[in-house]
Coordinates of C-alpha atoms in Angstrom, one line a residue:
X24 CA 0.0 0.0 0.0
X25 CA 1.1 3.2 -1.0
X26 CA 1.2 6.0 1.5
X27 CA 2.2 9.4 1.8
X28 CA 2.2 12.3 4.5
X29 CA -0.8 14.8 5.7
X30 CA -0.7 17.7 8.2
X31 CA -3.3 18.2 10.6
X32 CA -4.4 21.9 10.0
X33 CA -7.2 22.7 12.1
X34 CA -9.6 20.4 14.5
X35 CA -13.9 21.6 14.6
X36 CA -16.4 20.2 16.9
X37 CA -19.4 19.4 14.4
X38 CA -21.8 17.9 17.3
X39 CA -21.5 16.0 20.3
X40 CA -18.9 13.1 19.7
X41 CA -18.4 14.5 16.1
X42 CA -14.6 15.7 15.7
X43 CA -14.1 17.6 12.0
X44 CA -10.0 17.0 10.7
X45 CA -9.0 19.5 8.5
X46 CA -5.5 18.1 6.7
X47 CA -3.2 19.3 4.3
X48 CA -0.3 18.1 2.4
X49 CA 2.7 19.7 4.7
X50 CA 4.2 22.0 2.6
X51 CA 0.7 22.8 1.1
X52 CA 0.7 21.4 -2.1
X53 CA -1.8 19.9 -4.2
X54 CA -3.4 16.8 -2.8
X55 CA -4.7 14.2 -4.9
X56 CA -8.2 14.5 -6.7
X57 CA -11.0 13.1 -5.3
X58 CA -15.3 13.2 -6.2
X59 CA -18.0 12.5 -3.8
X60 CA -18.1 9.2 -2.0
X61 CA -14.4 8.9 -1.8
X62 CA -12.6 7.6 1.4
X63 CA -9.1 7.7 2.9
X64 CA -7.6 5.9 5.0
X65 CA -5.6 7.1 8.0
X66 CA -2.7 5.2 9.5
X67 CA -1.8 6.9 12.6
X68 CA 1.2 5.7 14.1
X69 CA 0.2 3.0 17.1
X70 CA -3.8 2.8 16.2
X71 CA -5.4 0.8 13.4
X72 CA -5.8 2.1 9.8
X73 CA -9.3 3.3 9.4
X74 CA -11.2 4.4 6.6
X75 CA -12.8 8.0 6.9
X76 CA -15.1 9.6 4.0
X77 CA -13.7 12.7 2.5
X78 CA -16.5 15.9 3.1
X79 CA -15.0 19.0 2.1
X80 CA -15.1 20.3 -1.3
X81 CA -13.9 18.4 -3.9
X82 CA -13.0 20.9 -6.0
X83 CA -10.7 22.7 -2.8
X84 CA -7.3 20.7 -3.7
X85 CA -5.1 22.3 -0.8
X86 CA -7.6 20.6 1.9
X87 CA -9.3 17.5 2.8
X88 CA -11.7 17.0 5.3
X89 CA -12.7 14.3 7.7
X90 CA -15.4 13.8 10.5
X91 CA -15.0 10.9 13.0
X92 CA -17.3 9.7 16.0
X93 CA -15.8 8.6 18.8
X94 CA -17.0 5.5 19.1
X95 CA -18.1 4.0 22.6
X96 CA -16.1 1.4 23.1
X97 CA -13.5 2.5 20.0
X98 CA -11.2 0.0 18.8
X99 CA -8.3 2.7 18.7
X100 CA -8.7 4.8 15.4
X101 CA -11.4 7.2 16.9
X102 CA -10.3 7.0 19.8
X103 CA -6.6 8.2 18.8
X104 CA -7.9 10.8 16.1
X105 CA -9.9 12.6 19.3
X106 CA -6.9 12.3 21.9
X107 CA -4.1 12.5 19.6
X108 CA -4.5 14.4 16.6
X109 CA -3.7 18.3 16.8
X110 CA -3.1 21.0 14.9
X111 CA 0.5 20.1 13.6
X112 CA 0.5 16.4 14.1
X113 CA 1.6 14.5 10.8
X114 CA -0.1 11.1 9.8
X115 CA 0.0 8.7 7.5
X116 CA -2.6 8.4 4.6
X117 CA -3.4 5.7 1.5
X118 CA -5.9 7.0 -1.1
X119 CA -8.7 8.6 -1.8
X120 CA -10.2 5.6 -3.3
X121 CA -14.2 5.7 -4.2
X122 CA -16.7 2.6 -3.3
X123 CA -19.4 4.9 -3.5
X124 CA -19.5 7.2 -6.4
X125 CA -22.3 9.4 -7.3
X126 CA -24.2 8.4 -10.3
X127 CA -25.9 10.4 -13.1
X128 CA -29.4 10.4 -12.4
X129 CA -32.9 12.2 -12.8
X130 CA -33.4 12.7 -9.1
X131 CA -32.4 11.7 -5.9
X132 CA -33.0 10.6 -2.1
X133 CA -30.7 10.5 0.4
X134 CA -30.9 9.0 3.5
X135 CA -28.3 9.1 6.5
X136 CA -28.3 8.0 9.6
X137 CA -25.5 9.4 12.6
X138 CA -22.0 10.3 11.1
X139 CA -23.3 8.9 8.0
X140 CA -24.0 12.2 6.8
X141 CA -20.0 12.5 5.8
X142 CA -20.0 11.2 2.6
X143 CA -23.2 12.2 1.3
X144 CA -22.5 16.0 2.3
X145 CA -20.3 16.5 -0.8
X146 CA -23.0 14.6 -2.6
X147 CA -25.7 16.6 -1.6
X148 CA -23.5 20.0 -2.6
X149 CA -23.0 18.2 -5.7
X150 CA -26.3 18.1 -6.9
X151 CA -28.0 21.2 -5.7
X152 CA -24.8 23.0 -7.7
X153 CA -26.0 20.7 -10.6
X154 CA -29.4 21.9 -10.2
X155 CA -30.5 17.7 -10.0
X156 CA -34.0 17.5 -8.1
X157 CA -33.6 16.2 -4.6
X158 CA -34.2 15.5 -0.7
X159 CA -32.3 14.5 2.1
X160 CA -33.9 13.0 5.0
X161 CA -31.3 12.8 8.3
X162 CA -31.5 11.3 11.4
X163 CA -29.7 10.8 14.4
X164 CA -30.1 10.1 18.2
X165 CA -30.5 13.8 18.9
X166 CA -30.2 17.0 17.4
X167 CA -26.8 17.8 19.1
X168 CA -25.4 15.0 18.0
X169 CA -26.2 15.2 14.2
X170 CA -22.9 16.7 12.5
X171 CA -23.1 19.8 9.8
X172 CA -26.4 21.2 10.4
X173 CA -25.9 24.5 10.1
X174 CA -23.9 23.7 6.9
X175 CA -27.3 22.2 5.7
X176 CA -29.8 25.0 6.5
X177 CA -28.8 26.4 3.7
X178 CA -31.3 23.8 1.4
X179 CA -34.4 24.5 3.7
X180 CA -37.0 22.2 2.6
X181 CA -34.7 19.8 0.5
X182 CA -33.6 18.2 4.0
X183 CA -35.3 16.8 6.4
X184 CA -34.1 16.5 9.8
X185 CA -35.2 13.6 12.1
X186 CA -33.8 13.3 15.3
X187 CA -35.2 10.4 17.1
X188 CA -35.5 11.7 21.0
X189 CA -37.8 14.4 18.9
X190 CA -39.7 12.4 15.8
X191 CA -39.1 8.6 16.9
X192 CA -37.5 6.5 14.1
X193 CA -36.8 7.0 10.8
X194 CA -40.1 6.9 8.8
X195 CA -38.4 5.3 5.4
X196 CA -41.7 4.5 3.9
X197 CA -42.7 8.0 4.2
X198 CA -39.6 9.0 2.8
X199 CA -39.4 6.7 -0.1
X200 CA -43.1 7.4 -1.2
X201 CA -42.3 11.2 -1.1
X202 CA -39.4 10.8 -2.9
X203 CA -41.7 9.9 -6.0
X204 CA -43.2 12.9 -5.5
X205 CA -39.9 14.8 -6.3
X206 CA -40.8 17.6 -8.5
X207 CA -38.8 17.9 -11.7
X208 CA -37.6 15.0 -13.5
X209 CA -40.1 11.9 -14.6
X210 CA -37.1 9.3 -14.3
X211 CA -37.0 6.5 -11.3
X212 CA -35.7 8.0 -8.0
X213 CA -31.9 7.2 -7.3
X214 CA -31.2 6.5 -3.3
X215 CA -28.2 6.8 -1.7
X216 CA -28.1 5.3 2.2
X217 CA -25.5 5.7 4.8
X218 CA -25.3 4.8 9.0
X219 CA -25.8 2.5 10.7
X220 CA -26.4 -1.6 10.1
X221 CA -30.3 -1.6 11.0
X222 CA -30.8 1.7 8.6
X223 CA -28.9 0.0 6.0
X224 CA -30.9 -2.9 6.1
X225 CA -34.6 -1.7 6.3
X226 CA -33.3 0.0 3.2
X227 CA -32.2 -2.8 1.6
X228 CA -35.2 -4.0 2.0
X229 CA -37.7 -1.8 0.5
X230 CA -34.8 0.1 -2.6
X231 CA -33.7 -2.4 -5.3
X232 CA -30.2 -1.3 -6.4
X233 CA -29.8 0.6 -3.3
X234 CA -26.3 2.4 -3.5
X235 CA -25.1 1.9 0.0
X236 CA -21.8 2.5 1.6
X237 CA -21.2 0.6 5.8
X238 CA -18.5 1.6 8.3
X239 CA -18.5 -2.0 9.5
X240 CA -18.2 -4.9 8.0
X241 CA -21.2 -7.5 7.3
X242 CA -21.1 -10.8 9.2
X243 CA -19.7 -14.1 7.3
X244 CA -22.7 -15.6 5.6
X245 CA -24.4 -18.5 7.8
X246 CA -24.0 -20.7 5.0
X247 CA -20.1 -20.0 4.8
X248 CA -17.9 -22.9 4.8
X249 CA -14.1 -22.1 5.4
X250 CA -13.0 -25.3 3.2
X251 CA -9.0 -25.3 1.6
X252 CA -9.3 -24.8 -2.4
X253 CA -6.1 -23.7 -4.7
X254 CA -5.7 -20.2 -6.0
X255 CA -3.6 -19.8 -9.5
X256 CA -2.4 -16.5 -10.4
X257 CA -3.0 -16.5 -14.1
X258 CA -0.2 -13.5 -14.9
X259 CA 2.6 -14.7 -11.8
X260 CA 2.3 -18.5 -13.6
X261 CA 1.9 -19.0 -9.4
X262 CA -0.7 -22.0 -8.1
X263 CA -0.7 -21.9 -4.0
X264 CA -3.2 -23.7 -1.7
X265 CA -5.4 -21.8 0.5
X266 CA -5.9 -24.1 3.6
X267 CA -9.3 -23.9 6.0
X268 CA -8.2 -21.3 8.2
X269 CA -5.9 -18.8 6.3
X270 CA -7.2 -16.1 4.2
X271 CA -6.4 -15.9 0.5
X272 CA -4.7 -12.5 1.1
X273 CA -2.4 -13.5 3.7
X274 CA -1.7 -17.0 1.3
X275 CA -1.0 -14.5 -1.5
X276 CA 1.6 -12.3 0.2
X277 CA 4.0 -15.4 1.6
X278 CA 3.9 -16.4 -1.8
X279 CA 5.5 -13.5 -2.8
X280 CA 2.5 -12.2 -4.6
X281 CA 1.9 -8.3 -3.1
X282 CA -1.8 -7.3 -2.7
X283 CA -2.4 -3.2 -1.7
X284 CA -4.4 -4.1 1.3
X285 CA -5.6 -2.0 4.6
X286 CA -9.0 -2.8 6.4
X287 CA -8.6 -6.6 6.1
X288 CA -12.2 -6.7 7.1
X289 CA -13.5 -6.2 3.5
X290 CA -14.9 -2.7 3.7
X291 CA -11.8 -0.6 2.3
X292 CA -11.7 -2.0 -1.0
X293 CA -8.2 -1.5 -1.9
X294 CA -7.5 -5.3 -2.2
X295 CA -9.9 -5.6 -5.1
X296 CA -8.9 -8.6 -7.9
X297 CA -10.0 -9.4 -10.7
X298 CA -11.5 -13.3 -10.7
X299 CA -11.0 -15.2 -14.1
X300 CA -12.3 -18.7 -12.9
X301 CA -13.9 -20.2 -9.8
X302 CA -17.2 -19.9 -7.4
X303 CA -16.6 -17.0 -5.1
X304 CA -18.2 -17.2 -1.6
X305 CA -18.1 -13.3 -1.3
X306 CA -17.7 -11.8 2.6
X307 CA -17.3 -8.0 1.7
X308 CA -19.2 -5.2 2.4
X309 CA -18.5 -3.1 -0.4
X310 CA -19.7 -5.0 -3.9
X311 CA -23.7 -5.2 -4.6
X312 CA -25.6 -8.1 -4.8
X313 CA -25.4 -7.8 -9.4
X314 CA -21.8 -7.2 -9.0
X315 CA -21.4 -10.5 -6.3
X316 CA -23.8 -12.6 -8.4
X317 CA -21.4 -11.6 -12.2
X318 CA -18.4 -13.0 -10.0
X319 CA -16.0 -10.8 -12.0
X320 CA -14.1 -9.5 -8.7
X321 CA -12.8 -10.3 -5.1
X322 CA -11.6 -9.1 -1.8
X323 CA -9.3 -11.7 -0.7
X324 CA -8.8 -10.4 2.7
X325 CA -12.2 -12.5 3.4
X326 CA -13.9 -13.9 0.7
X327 CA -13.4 -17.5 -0.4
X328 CA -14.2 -20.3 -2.9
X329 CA -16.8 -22.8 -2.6
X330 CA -15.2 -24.9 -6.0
X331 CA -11.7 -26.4 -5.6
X332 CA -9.9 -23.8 -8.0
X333 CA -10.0 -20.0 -7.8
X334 CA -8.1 -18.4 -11.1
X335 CA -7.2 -14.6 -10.2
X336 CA -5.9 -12.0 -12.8
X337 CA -2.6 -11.3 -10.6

């Protein structure tokens, strides 16, 4: 994985629990281009790597933004981004890479739930400066801990906010079946969905080709099986066995076979490959169910392969 150096410019409290980074490149040069739905990950030295959505302006290439809840209990990267981080600090960074892009369409719902407001924000900018027809609708547990408000009074009636101590939960039905009612474009409405697991899945649910992005990963499918199979790089003229209890990932790199990886979890997406042969028994949370059932890619940091040969373009 390549990575290179940010400086920590600035730190803004958004809401309770919700810590803004504002970074730069040290001696403020241009940082890579990035478009809405894009992610970094941060490597702070003696935390975990974790993956943060970008939720500045795209368009602003001396500064990148991030937003992080601390989580209760954090596994370290919140955690250290809230104690550690100041203005000055340096920390490592891979990307932006882009799970979640933003898709041409005739108009649009959004839906997020907590901090997953942080990669739709420079959605939602995106498309009211397109003039696209749209709504938001936002929760969160209470008002004062729903980040970038203020930021998003500027839309008036295209957002809803929902706080649940206030309104109770989400009402998705309601949104979805005023979402038809969008005024100003005759085409299907296009929904975006970020937050947390039980959001994700009552949308799922009710949105066919939901475009969804999780901070978590999903849990191994019951029906998973962690049999051995044999994986043959088709390019590296390499065949290794995958045994029971190793990943194909960690197979791959003692073979001498380098993988950019991060997350290991199957959320990041930077260990993507390309499958030429074999039945995958996909664990990610990033591809959709179409993209899962054309079998045409991988994350070998935790998906498998239910038949006894996996071919990979590596």
């Amino acid at each position: 994985m390549n990575t290179s150096t940010l400086l920590v410019r600035s730190l803004t409290w958004e809401a309770d629990g919700v810590l803004s980074v504002t970074l730069t490149s040290p001696d403020v040069s241009a940082l890579p281009r990035w478009s809405p739905g894009a992610h970094i990950d941060l490597i702070p030295g003696g935390a975990p790597t974790r993956q943060y959505s970008l939720c500045g302006d795209p368009a602003d290439r001396l500064r990148w933004r991030v937003a992080v809840l601390r989580a209760d209990p954090s596994r370290g990267g919140s955690a250290h981004v809230h104690d550690s981080l100041r203005p000055g600090s340096l920390v490592r960074y891979a990307g932006p890479r882009n799970n979640f892009p933003l898709v041409q369409a005739d108009r649009y719902l959004f839906v997020a739930g907590g901090i997953g407001i942080t990669p739709l924000l420079p959605m939602v900018h995106a498309v009211a400066a397109a003039g696209a027809p749209w709504r938001l609708l936002y929760g969160g547990r209470t008002r004062a801990s729903m980040a970038f408000l203020a930021e998003l009074a500027r839309y008036g009636e295209h957002v809803t906010v929902r706080p649940q101590d206030e309104h109770g939960p989400l009402d998705l039905d309601a949104a979805l079946a005023e979402a038809r009612e969008i005024p100003g474009a005759d085409g299907p409405v296009t929904v975006y969905c970020c937050g947390p697991e039980p959001l994700l899945t009552a949308m799922e649910e009710r949105v066919p080709g939901l475009h969804l992005e999780r901070f978590s990963p999903l849990a191994p499918p019951a029906t998973a099986e962690p049999g051995a199979f044999d994986v043959v790089l088709q390019r590296s003229g390499v065949t290794l066995h995958v045994p029971a209890d190793r990943s194909v990932l960690s197979v791959l790199e003692e073979g001498g076979v380098p993988v950019p990886s991060s997350c290991l979890e199957g959320v990041c997406g930077s260990c993507e490959t390309a499958v030429i042969e074999g039945e995958v028994e996909h664990r990610d949370s990033v591809l959709t169910q179409a993209e899962r059932d054309a079998g045409k890619t991988m994350f070998p940091c935790v998906s498998r392969c239910r038949s006894p040969r996996l071919i990979l373009d590596r």
